[in-house]
Short mmCIF file of C-alpha atoms and ligand atoms in Angstrom, two decimals:
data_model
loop_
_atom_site.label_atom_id
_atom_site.label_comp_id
_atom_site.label_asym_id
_atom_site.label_seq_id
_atom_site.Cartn_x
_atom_site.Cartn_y
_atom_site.Cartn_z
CA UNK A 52 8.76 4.94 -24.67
CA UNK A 53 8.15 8.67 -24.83
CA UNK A 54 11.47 10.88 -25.22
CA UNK A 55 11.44 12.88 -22.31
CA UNK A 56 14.05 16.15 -21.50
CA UNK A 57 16.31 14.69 -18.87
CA UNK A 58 16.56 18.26 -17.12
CA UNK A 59 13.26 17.65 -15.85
CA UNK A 60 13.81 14.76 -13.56
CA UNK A 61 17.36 15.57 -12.63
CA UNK A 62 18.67 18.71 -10.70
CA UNK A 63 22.43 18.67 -12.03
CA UNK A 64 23.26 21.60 -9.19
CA UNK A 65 23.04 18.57 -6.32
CA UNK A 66 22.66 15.03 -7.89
CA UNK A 67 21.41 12.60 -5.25
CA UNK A 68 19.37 15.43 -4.14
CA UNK A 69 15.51 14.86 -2.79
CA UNK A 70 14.42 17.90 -4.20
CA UNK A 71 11.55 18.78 -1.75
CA UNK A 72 13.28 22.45 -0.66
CA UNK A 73 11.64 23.03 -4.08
CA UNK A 74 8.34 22.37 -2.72
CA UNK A 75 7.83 25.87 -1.10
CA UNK A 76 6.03 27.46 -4.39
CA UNK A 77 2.77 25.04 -4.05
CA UNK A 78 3.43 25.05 -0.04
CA UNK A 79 1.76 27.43 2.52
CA UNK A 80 4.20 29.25 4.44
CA UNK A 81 3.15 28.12 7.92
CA UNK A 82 4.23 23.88 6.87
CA UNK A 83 7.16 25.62 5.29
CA UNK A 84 8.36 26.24 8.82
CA UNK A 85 6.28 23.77 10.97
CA UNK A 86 7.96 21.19 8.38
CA UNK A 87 6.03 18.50 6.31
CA UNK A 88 4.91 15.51 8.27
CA UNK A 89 4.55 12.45 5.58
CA UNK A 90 4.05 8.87 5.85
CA UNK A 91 5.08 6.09 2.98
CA UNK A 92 3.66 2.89 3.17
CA UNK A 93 5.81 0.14 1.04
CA UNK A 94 3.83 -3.17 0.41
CA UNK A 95 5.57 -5.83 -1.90
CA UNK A 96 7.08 -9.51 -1.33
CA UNK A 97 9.78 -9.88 0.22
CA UNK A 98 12.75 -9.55 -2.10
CA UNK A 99 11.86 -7.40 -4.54
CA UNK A 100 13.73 -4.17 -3.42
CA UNK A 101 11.22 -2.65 -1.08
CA UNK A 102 14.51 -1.39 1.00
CA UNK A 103 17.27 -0.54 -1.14
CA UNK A 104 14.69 1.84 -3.18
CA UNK A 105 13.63 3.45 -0.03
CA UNK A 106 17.42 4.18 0.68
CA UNK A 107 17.74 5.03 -2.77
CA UNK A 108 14.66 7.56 -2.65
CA UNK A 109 15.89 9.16 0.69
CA UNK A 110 19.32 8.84 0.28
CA UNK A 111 19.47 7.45 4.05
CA UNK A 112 19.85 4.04 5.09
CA UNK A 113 17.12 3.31 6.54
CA UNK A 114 17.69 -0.52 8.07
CA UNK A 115 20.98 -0.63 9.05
CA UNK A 116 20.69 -3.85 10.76
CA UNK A 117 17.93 -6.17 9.19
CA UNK A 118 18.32 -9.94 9.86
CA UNK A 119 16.29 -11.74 6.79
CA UNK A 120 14.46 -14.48 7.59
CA UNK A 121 14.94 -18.07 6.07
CA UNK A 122 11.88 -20.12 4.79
CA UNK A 123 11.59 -22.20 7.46
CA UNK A 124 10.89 -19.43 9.76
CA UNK A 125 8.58 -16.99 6.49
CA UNK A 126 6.26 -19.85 6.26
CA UNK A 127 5.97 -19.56 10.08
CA UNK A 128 5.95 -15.96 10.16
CA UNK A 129 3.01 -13.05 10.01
CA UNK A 130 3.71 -9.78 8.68
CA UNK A 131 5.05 -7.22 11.01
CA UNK A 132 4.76 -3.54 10.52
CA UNK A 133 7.84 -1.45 10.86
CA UNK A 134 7.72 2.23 10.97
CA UNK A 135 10.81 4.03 10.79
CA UNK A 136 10.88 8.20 11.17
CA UNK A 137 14.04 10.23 10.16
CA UNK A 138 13.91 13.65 10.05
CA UNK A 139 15.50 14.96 6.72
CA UNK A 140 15.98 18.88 6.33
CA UNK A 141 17.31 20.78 2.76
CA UNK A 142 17.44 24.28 2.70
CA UNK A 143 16.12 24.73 6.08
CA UNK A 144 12.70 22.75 4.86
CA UNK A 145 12.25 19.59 7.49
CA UNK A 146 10.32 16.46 6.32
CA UNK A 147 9.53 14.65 9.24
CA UNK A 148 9.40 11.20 6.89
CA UNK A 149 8.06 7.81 8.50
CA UNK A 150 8.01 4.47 5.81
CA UNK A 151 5.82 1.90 7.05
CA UNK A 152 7.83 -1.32 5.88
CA UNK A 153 5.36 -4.53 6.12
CA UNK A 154 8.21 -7.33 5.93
CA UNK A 155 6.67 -10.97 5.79
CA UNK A 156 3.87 -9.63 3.27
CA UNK A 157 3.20 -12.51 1.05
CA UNK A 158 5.41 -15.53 2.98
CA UNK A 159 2.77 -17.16 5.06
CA UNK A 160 0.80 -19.65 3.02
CA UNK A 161 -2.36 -17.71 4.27
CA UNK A 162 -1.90 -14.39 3.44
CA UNK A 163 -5.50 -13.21 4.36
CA UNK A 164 -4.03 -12.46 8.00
CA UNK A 165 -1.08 -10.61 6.33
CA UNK A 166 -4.02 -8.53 4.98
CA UNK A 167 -5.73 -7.83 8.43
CA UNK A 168 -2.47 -6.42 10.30
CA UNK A 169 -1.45 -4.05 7.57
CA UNK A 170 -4.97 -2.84 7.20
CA UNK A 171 -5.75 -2.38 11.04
CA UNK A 172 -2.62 0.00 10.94
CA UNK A 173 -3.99 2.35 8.75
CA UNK A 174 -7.29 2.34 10.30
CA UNK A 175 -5.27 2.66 13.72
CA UNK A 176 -3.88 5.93 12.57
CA UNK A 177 -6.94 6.96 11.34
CA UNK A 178 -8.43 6.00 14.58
CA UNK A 179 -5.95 8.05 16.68
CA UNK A 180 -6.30 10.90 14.21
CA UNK A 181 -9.99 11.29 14.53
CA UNK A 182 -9.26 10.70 18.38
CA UNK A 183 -6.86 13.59 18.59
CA UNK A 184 -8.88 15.63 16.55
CA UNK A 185 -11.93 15.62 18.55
CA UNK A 186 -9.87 16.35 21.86
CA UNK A 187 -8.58 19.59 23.50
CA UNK A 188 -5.45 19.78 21.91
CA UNK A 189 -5.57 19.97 18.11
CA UNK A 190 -3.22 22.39 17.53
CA UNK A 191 -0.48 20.26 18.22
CA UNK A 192 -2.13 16.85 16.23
CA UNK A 193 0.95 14.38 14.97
CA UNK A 194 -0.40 13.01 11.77
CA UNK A 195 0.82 9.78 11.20
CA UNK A 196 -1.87 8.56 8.72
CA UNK A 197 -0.50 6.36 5.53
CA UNK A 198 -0.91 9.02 2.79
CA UNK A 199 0.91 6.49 0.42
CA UNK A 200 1.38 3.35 -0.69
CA UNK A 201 3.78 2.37 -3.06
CA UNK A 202 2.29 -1.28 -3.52
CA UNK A 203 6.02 -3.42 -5.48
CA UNK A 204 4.91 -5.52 -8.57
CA UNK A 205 6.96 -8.54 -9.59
CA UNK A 206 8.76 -7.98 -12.65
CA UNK A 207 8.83 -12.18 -13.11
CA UNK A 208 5.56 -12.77 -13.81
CA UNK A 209 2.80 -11.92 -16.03
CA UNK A 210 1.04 -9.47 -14.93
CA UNK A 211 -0.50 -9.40 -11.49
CA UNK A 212 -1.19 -11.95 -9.33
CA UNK A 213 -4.01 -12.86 -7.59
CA UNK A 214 -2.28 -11.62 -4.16
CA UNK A 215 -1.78 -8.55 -5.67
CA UNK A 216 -5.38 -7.49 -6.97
CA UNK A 217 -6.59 -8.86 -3.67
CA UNK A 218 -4.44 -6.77 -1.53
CA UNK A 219 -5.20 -3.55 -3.23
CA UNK A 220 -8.88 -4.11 -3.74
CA UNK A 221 -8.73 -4.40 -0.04
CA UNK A 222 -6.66 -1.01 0.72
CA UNK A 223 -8.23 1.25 -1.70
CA UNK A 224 -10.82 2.72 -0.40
CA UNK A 225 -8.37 3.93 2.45
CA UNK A 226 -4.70 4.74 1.15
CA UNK A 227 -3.48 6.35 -2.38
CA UNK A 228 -1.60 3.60 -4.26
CA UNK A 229 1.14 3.94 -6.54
CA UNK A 230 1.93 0.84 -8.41
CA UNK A 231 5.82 -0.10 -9.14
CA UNK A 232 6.98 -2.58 -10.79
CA UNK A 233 10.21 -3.42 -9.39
CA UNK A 234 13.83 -4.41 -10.30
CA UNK A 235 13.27 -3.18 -13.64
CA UNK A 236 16.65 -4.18 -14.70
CA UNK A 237 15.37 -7.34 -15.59
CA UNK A 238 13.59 -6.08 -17.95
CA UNK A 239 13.88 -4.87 -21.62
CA UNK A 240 12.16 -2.05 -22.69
CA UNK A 241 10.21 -3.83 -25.21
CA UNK A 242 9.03 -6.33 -21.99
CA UNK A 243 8.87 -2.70 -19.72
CA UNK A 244 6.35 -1.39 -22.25
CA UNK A 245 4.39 -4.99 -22.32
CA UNK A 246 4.17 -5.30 -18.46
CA UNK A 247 2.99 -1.94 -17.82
CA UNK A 248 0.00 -2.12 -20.38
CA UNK A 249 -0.86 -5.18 -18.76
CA UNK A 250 -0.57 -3.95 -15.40
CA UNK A 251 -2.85 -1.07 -16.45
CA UNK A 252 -5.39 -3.24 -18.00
CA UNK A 253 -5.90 -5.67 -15.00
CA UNK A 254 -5.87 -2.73 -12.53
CA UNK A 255 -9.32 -1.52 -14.86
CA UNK A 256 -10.88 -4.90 -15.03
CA UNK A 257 -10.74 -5.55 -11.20
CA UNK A 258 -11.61 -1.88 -10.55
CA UNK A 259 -8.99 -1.13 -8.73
CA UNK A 260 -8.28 2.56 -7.55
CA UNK A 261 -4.69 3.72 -7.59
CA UNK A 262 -4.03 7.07 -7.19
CA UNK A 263 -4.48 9.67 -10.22
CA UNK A 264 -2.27 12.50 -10.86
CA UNK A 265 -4.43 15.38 -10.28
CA UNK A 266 -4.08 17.51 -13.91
CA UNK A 267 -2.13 20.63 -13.78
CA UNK A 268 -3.93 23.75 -13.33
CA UNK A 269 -4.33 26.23 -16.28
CA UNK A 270 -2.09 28.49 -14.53
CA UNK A 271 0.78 26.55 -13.76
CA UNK A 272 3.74 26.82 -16.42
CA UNK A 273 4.50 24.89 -19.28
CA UNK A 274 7.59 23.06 -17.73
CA UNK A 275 4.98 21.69 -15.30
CA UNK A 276 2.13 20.57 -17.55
CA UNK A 277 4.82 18.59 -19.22
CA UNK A 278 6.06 17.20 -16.34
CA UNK A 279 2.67 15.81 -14.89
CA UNK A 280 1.87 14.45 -18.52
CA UNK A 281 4.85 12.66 -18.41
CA UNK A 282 4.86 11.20 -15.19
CA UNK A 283 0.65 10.06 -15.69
CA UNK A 284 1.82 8.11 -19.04
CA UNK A 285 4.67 6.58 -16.87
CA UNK A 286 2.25 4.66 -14.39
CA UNK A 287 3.61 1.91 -12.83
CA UNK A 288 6.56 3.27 -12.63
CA UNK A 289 9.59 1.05 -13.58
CA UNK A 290 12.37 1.60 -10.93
CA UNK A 291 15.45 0.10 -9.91
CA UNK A 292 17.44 0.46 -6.34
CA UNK A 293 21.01 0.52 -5.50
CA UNK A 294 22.71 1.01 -2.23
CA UNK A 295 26.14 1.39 -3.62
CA UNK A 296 28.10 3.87 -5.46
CA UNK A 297 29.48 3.11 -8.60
CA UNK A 298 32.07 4.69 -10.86
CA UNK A 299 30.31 5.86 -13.88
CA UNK A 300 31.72 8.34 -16.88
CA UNK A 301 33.62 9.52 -14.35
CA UNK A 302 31.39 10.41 -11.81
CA UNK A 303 30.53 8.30 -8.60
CA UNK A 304 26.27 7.53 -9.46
CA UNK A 305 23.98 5.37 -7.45
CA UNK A 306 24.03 2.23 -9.70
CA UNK A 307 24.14 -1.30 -9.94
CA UNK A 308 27.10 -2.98 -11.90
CA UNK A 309 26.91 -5.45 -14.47
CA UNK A 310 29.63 -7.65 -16.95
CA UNK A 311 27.85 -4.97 -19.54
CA UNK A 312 27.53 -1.96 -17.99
CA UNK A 313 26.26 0.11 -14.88
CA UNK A 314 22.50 0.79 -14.46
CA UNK A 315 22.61 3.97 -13.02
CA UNK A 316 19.33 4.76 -10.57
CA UNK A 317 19.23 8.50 -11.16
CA UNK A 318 19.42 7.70 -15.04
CA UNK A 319 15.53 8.87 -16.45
CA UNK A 320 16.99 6.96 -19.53
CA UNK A 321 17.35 3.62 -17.50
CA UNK A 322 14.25 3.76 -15.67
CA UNK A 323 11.59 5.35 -13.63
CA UNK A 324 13.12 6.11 -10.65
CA UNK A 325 13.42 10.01 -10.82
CA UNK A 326 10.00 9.89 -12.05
CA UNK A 327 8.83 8.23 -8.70
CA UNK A 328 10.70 10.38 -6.88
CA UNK A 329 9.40 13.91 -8.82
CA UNK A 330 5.95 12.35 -8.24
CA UNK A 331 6.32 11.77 -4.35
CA UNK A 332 7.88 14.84 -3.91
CA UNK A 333 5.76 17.31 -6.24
CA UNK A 334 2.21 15.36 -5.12
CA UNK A 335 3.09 14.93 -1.77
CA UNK A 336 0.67 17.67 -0.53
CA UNK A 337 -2.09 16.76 -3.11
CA UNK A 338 -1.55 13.02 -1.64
CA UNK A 339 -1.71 14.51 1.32
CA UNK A 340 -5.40 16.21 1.33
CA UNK A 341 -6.77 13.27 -0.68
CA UNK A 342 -6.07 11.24 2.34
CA UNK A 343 -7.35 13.89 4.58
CA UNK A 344 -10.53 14.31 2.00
CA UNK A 345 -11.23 10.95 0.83
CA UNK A 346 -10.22 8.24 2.48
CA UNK A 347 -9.88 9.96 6.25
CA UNK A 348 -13.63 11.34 5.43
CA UNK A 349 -14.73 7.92 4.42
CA UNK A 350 -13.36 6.19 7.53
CA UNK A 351 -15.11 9.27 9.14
CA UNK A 352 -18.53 8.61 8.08
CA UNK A 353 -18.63 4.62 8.35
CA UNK A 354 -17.60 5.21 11.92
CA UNK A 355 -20.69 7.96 12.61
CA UNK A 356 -22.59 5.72 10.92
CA UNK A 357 -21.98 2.76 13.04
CA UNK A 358 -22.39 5.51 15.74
CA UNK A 359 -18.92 6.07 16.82
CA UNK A 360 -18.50 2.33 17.25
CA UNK A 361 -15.03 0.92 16.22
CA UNK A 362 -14.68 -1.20 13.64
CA UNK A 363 -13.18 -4.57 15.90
CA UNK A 364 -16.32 -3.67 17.90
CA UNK A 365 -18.15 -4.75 14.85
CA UNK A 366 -16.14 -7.51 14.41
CA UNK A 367 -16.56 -8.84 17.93
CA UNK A 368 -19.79 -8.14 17.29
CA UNK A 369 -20.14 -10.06 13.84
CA UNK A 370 -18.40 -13.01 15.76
CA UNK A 371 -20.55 -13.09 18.63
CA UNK A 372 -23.41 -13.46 16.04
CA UNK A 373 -22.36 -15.94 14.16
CA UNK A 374 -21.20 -18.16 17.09
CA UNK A 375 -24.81 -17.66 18.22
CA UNK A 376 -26.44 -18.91 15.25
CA UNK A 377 -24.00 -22.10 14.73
CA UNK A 378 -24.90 -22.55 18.13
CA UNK A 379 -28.46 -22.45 17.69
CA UNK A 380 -27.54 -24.88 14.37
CA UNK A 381 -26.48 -27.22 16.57
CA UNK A 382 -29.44 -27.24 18.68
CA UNK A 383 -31.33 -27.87 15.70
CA UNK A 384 -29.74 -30.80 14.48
CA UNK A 385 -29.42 -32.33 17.53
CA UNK A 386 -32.91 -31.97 17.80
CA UNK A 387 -33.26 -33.57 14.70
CA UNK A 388 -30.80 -36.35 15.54
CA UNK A 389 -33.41 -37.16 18.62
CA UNK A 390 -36.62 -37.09 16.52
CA UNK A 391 -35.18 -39.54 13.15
CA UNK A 392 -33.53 -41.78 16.55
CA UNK A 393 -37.19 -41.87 17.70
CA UNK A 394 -38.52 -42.09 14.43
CA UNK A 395 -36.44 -44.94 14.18
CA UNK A 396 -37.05 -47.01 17.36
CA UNK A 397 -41.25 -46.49 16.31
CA UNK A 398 -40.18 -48.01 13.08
CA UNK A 399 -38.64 -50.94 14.19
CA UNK A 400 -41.29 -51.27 16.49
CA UNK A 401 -43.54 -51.21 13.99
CA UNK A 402 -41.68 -53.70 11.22
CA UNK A 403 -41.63 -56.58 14.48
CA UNK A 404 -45.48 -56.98 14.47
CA UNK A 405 -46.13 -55.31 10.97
CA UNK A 406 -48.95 -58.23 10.02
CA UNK A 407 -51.13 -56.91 12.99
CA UNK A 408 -50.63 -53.37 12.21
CA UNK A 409 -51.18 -54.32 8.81
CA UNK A 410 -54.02 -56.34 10.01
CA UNK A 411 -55.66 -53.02 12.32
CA UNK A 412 -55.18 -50.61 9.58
CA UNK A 413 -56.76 -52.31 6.87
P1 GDP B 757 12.93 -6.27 0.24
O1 GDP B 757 12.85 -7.58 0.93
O2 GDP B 757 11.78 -6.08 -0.69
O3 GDP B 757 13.11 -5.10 1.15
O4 GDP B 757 14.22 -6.35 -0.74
P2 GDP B 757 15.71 -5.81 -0.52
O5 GDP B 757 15.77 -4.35 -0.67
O6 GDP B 757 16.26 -6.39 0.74
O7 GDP B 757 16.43 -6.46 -1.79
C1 GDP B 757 16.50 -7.85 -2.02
C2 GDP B 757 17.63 -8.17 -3.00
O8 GDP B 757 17.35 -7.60 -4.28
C3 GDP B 757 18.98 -7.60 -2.60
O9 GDP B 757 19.97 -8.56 -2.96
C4 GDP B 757 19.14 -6.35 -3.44
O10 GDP B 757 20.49 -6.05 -3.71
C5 GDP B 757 18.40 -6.75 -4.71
N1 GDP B 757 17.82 -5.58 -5.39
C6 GDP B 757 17.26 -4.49 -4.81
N2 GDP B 757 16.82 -3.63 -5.74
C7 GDP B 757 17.10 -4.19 -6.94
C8 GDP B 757 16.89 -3.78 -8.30
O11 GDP B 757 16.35 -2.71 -8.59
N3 GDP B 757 17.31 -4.63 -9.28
C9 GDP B 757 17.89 -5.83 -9.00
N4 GDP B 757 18.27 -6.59 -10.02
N5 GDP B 757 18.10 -6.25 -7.75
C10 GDP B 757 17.72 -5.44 -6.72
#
């Protein structure tokens, strides 16, 4: 693993500090005081620490009163969608922060519906976006488009499974993904390194699109070119979640405790998890406009070009067609049924006096 300067994925003024106040040097003025409006889609099975990182990343618990499921009632269940807001303000900077949590992804035994809630959502919001925008009052537009997904890999198995290329082929054309590979505690660095490469290779040979750091511009300072280098090299990130505070040289730290030691979250040295975090918070503007000018534009044009039709229109549509031709199928082989039953009574006919026909034809 690279060596990296801790000092540039901790702030040792605040620990356990979100750091976007820092945002205002790549920020406009105007969303400095209007406030930052983001929303974080989090897409994993259930179990793997979709939660406890979110609380870890916004230092705010977030589902204070989940009730988790048993099997009986997962293999029953669909996946919901669950979108929480909380307002969060540093330094007089507001992020008005929604995470879209998608609990029951990956129970059901058919996880092609799981697939169709989670991806009418984010067409929803694009739906209601480009409904807002073309009405009277766009001035005052609440953007709740997904401008990220942080999509949880299993650190178990060997790669990815075929769930997860599936889901993300399926999303990326409309949401920025950041892979994680989750509870990375499991892991030793030597299996870390392994998985990732892996990871990385499979995401190529499916041609999947995850999101890509934008390079740093020519003008930006040194600190920062080094920072996006390091964070590009660290994709998936490697992250592990804690809700509880843990004594740790002294100091109380975010970690999780083991008979050998403490994992602390906020450690760069344990894992990725300040690198996540410096990536959300740093690209959450450039995350922002590629929604806005990729995906948003693409939904955009497939809608003009199905002239402003929506897309369950098509799908009603698509159904009503195929329900027409299985129904003119059917009228087919029941025809056909009739003609070999005819076919069959003239044969029989036939074999009873078969000497005389014999006897006429020849
Ligand atoms: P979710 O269903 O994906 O939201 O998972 P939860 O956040 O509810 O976590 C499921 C279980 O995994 C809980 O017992 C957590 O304490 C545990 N957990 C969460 N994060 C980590 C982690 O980074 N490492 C390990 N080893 N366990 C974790």
């Amino acid at each position: 693993m690279a060596k990296q300067p801790p000092a540039q994925f901790t702030n040792p003024e605040t620990p356990g500090y979100v750091g976007f106040a820092n945002l205002p040097n790549q920020v406009h003025r105007k969303s400095v005081k209007k406030g930052f409006e983001f929303t974080l889609m989090v897409v994993g099975e259930s179990g793997l620490g979709k939660s406890t990182l979110i609380n870890s990343l916004f230092l705010t618990d977030l589902y204070p009163e989940r009730i988790i499921p048993g099997a009986a009632e997962k293999i029953e269940r669909t996946v919901q969608i669950e979108a929480s807001t909380v307002e969060i303000e540093e330094r007089g900077v507001k992020l008005r922060l929604t995470v879209v949590d998608t609990p029951g992804y990956g129970d059901a035994i058919n996880c092609r519906d799981c697939f169709k809630t989670i991806i009418s959502y984010i067409d929803e919001q694009f739906e209601r976006y480009l409904h807002d925008e073309s009405g009277l009052n766009r001035r005052h537009i609440v953007d709740n488009r997904v401008h990220c997904c942080f999509y949880f890999i299993s650190p178990f198995g060997h790669g990815l499974k075929p769930l997860d290329v599936e889901f993300m082929k399926a999303i990326h054309n409309k949401v920025n993904i950041v892979p994680v590979i989750a509870k990375a505690d499991t892991l030793t660095l030597k299996e870390r390194e392994r998985l990732k490469k892996r990871i990385l290779d499979e995401i190529e040979q499916h041609g999947i699109k995850i999101y890509h750091l934008p390079d740093a511009e020519s003008d930006e300072d040194e600190d920062f070119k080094e920072q996006t280098k390091l964070l590009k090299v660290s994709i998936p990130f490697c992250v592990v979640g804690s809700n509880q505070l843990i004594e740790a040289k002294g100091k109380k730290v975010r970690g999780r405790l083991y008979p050998w030691g403490v994992v602390e979250v906020e450690n760069p040295e344990h894992n990725d998890f300040l690198k996540l975090r410096t990536m959300l918070i740093t690209h959450m503007q450039d995350l922002q406009e590629v929604t806005q000018d990729l995906h948003y534009e693409n939904f955009r044009s497939e809608r003009l070009k199905r002239g402003g039709r929506k897309i369950e229109d098509e799908e009603v549509n698509k159904d009503q067609i195929l329900q027409e031709k299985e129904a003119e199928l059917r009228r087919m082989q029941e025809m056909i049924a009739r003609m070999q039953a005819q076919m069959q009574i003239q044969m029989q006919g036939g074999e009873g006096d078969s000497s005389a026909v014999h006897g006429h034809h020849v």
